[in-house]
């Protein structure tokens, strides 16, 4: 089954404790991206990647890092999480840059 | 930066009626638009897309209309069903911005029995 898999789905952590949200897709897509979703603000892009070792900032990259060492994986790293990073995070992938985005089920992160 | 917005944060329709969800965008350079549906507790799902060289595109029970003159996008759902209840987002990609999708805040559609 074609899918985008995120882990963990739910996480509660404390300020400053580094964490990684993993994302993996099995569709051989070149394009992957991360979004955060907050009430009233919709989906905002954090980072995107157009190929292995090629990443670029989206609209809200501050406080986040990403890496794309393999085509299928695109982890989101929060080096020192803060409460304003409490949000619902979505990973997405697509075959083309302006094509259909396939989203994961989301990762709800709470930073205390 | 540029933003995509939605008219009416909520919309209620009777089952069987047609639904129209609107979206206003501000970047006249955008050349690709998508509508997504998000059900509670799930990730967004693709509904339909349209490029700026088109005015209308039809799918199964859905139609997207693009009016570039007033920078307006709409999603029409025919014979709305209970399973259509969800939040609907429009998104655009400004030309030359790679894969930098810009999403609107969403409209919650409720289907009344």
Short mmCIF file of C-alpha atoms in Angstrom, two decimals:
data_model
loop_
_atom_site.label_atom_id
_atom_site.label_comp_id
_atom_site.label_asym_id
_atom_site.label_seq_id
_atom_site.Cartn_x
_atom_site.Cartn_y
_atom_site.Cartn_z
CA UNK A 1 0.00 0.00 0.00
CA UNK A 2 1.31 3.43 -1.01
CA UNK A 3 1.78 5.50 2.09
CA UNK A 4 3.67 8.11 4.06
CA UNK A 5 4.50 6.94 7.57
CA UNK A 6 5.31 9.26 10.44
CA UNK A 7 6.54 8.40 13.92
CA UNK A 8 5.75 9.08 16.65
CA UNK A 9 2.08 9.92 16.19
CA UNK A 10 1.90 11.53 19.61
CA UNK A 11 4.68 12.94 21.76
CA UNK A 12 4.88 15.02 24.90
CA UNK A 13 8.29 16.40 25.69
CA UNK A 14 9.96 19.16 27.68
CA UNK A 15 11.66 22.35 26.57
CA UNK A 16 15.17 21.77 25.28
CA UNK A 17 15.05 18.00 24.89
CA UNK A 18 16.09 17.16 21.32
CA UNK A 19 13.65 15.07 19.35
CA UNK A 20 13.26 13.65 15.87
CA UNK A 21 10.06 12.93 13.99
CA UNK A 22 10.66 10.35 11.31
CA UNK A 23 8.97 10.26 7.91
CA UNK A 24 9.19 7.51 5.35
CA UNK A 25 7.45 7.04 1.99
CA UNK A 26 7.29 3.91 -0.15
CA UNK A 27 6.29 5.53 -3.45
CA UNK A 28 9.78 6.40 -4.69
CA UNK A 29 8.83 10.08 -4.66
CA UNK A 30 11.58 12.63 -5.12
CA UNK A 31 9.80 15.48 -3.38
CA UNK A 32 9.15 15.51 0.34
CA UNK A 33 8.11 18.25 2.75
CA UNK A 34 7.13 19.01 6.32
CA UNK A 35 4.20 21.15 7.47
CA UNK A 36 2.85 22.27 10.79
CA UNK A 37 -0.83 22.85 11.35
CA UNK A 38 -2.11 25.27 13.94
CA UNK A 39 -5.69 26.40 14.62
CA UNK A 40 -6.69 29.31 12.41
CA UNK A 41 -3.40 29.26 10.51
CA UNK A 42 -3.81 26.22 8.31
CA UNK A 43 -0.84 24.29 7.03
CA UNK A 44 2.49 26.09 6.90
CA UNK A 45 5.52 24.63 5.21
CA UNK A 46 8.61 24.13 7.35
CA UNK A 47 11.10 22.57 4.92
CA UNK A 48 10.98 20.77 1.64
CA UNK A 49 13.34 18.54 -0.30
CA UNK A 50 13.50 18.10 -4.05
CA UNK A 51 15.94 15.19 -3.98
CA UNK A 52 18.51 13.41 -1.88
CA UNK A 53 20.82 15.94 -0.20
CA UNK A 54 18.74 18.83 -1.57
CA UNK A 55 16.64 20.70 0.99
CA UNK A 56 15.26 24.22 1.24
CA UNK A 57 13.44 26.35 3.76
CA UNK A 58 9.72 26.82 3.67
CA UNK A 59 7.77 29.57 5.39
CA UNK A 60 8.49 28.69 9.05
CA UNK A 61 11.90 26.94 9.26
CA UNK A 62 13.15 28.55 12.50
CA UNK A 63 13.88 25.97 15.19
CA UNK A 64 13.82 23.00 12.82
CA UNK A 65 16.34 20.98 10.88
CA UNK A 66 15.90 18.32 8.24
CA UNK A 67 18.06 15.88 6.36
CA UNK A 68 17.56 13.81 3.22
CA UNK A 69 20.22 11.14 3.14
CA UNK A 70 17.97 8.60 1.48
CA UNK A 71 15.17 9.09 -1.00
CA UNK A 72 12.52 7.46 1.17
CA UNK A 73 13.28 9.20 4.48
CA UNK A 74 12.94 12.82 5.52
CA UNK A 75 13.26 13.27 9.31
CA UNK A 76 12.34 16.49 11.07
CA UNK A 77 14.68 17.44 13.90
CA UNK A 78 13.93 19.80 16.76
CA UNK A 79 17.31 20.46 18.38
CA UNK A 80 15.93 22.42 21.33
CA UNK A 81 12.13 22.32 21.32
CA UNK A 82 10.18 25.22 22.77
CA UNK A 83 6.48 25.51 23.72
CA UNK A 84 5.71 27.48 20.56
CA UNK A 85 6.57 24.35 18.58
CA UNK A 86 3.58 22.57 20.08
CA UNK A 87 1.64 21.69 16.96
CA UNK A 88 0.37 19.01 14.61
CA UNK A 89 3.03 18.06 12.10
CA UNK A 90 2.53 16.50 8.69
CA UNK A 91 5.03 14.99 6.31
CA UNK A 92 4.15 14.84 2.63
CA UNK A 93 5.64 13.48 -0.56
CA UNK A 94 4.96 13.89 -4.25
CA UNK A 95 6.19 12.57 -7.57
CA UNK A 96 6.39 16.01 -9.16
CA UNK A 97 7.06 19.49 -7.73
CA UNK A 98 3.58 20.72 -8.63
CA UNK A 99 1.74 17.48 -8.21
CA UNK A 100 -0.48 15.81 -5.71
CA UNK A 101 0.92 15.77 -2.19
CA UNK A 102 0.49 12.53 -0.26
CA UNK A 103 0.30 13.26 3.45
CA UNK A 104 1.11 11.16 6.46
CA UNK A 105 -1.36 10.76 9.31
CA UNK A 106 0.26 13.50 11.39
CA UNK A 107 2.35 13.74 14.55
CA UNK A 108 0.93 15.69 17.45
CA UNK A 109 3.74 17.23 19.47
CA UNK A 110 3.37 18.95 22.83
CA UNK A 111 6.33 20.80 24.33
CA UNK A 112 5.98 21.63 28.02
CA UNK B 1 4.60 36.79 2.16
CA UNK B 2 1.74 35.98 -0.15
CA UNK B 3 -1.20 34.22 1.39
CA UNK B 4 -4.17 32.19 0.36
CA UNK B 5 -7.37 32.79 2.22
CA UNK B 6 -10.80 31.28 2.40
CA UNK B 7 -14.20 32.91 2.63
CA UNK B 8 -16.44 31.55 5.39
CA UNK B 9 -14.64 29.44 7.97
CA UNK B 10 -17.73 27.18 8.27
CA UNK B 11 -20.35 26.01 5.80
CA UNK B 12 -23.44 23.91 6.49
CA UNK B 13 -25.43 22.27 3.69
CA UNK B 14 -28.29 19.83 3.47
CA UNK B 15 -27.50 16.34 2.31
CA UNK B 16 -28.11 16.13 -1.42
CA UNK B 17 -27.58 19.84 -2.04
CA UNK B 18 -24.60 21.26 -3.87
CA UNK B 19 -21.76 22.86 -1.88
CA UNK B 20 -19.58 25.73 -2.96
CA UNK B 21 -16.39 26.49 -1.07
CA UNK B 22 -14.52 29.63 -1.98
CA UNK B 23 -10.90 30.68 -1.84
CA UNK B 24 -9.19 33.99 -2.57
CA UNK B 25 -5.51 34.10 -3.42
CA UNK B 26 -3.27 37.12 -3.53
CA UNK B 27 -0.33 36.08 -5.70
CA UNK B 28 -1.16 36.70 -9.34
CA UNK B 29 2.01 34.78 -10.27
CA UNK B 30 0.65 31.51 -8.91
CA UNK B 31 0.20 28.93 -11.63
CA UNK B 32 -0.95 25.83 -9.82
CA UNK B 33 -3.79 25.30 -7.34
CA UNK B 34 -5.01 22.29 -5.38
CA UNK B 35 -7.97 21.49 -3.16
CA UNK B 36 -7.49 19.15 -0.22
CA UNK B 37 -9.95 17.50 2.14
CA UNK B 38 -9.03 16.78 5.75
CA UNK B 39 -11.18 14.53 7.87
CA UNK B 40 -10.89 14.60 11.63
CA UNK B 41 -7.70 12.95 12.86
CA UNK B 42 -6.31 12.37 9.38
CA UNK B 43 -3.88 13.95 7.00
CA UNK B 44 -5.13 16.04 4.06
CA UNK B 45 -6.21 14.15 0.95
CA UNK B 46 -5.98 15.43 -2.61
CA UNK B 47 -9.30 16.25 -4.26
CA UNK B 48 -8.57 18.07 -7.48
CA UNK B 49 -6.04 20.45 -9.01
CA UNK B 50 -6.01 23.08 -11.72
CA UNK B 51 -3.33 25.01 -13.56
CA UNK B 52 -3.52 28.68 -14.36
CA UNK B 53 -4.03 28.04 -18.07
CA UNK B 54 -7.44 26.53 -17.28
CA UNK B 55 -10.70 28.04 -15.98
CA UNK B 56 -12.48 24.88 -14.99
CA UNK B 57 -11.74 21.27 -14.23
CA UNK B 58 -14.13 18.51 -13.30
CA UNK B 59 -13.66 15.36 -11.30
CA UNK B 60 -16.05 12.89 -9.81
CA UNK B 61 -18.78 15.02 -8.17
CA UNK B 62 -16.34 17.92 -7.81
CA UNK B 63 -15.57 20.91 -10.00
CA UNK B 64 -12.89 23.53 -9.48
CA UNK B 65 -13.30 26.97 -11.02
CA UNK B 66 -10.47 29.46 -11.38
CA UNK B 67 -11.08 33.14 -12.00
CA UNK B 68 -7.70 34.76 -12.53
CA UNK B 69 -9.19 38.21 -13.05
CA UNK B 70 -10.35 38.43 -9.43
CA UNK B 71 -7.92 35.82 -8.08
CA UNK B 72 -10.64 33.52 -6.90
CA UNK B 73 -10.84 29.75 -6.69
CA UNK B 74 -13.90 27.68 -5.84
CA UNK B 75 -14.69 24.04 -5.20
CA UNK B 76 -18.14 22.79 -6.05
CA UNK B 77 -19.35 19.49 -4.64
CA UNK B 78 -22.44 18.03 -6.27
CA UNK B 79 -25.05 16.12 -4.26
CA UNK B 80 -23.21 16.57 -0.98
CA UNK B 81 -23.05 13.45 1.17
CA UNK B 82 -22.37 12.93 4.90
CA UNK B 83 -18.93 11.60 3.99
CA UNK B 84 -18.10 15.01 2.55
CA UNK B 85 -18.08 16.55 6.04
CA UNK B 86 -14.49 17.72 6.57
CA UNK B 87 -12.23 20.75 6.43
CA UNK B 88 -11.36 21.83 2.90
CA UNK B 89 -8.14 23.68 2.06
CA UNK B 90 -7.08 25.40 -1.09
CA UNK B 91 -3.37 25.70 -1.83
CA UNK B 92 -1.29 27.50 -4.42
CA UNK B 93 2.25 27.40 -5.69
CA UNK B 94 3.65 30.74 -6.80
CA UNK B 95 5.51 30.35 -10.08
CA UNK B 96 9.21 29.79 -9.50
CA UNK B 97 8.81 28.77 -5.88
CA UNK B 98 9.64 25.12 -6.37
CA UNK B 99 7.42 23.09 -4.11
CA UNK B 100 6.50 25.85 -1.70
CA UNK B 101 2.79 25.20 -1.39
CA UNK B 102 0.85 27.95 0.38
CA UNK B 103 -2.31 26.75 2.09
CA UNK B 104 -5.37 28.69 3.15
CA UNK B 105 -6.76 28.37 6.70
CA UNK B 106 -9.56 26.01 5.64
CA UNK B 107 -13.36 25.85 5.57
CA UNK B 108 -15.25 23.34 7.68
CA UNK B 109 -18.09 21.75 5.75
CA UNK B 110 -20.91 20.20 7.75
CA UNK B 111 -23.54 18.10 5.98
CA UNK B 112 -26.93 18.20 7.64
CA UNK B 113 -29.27 15.18 7.42
#
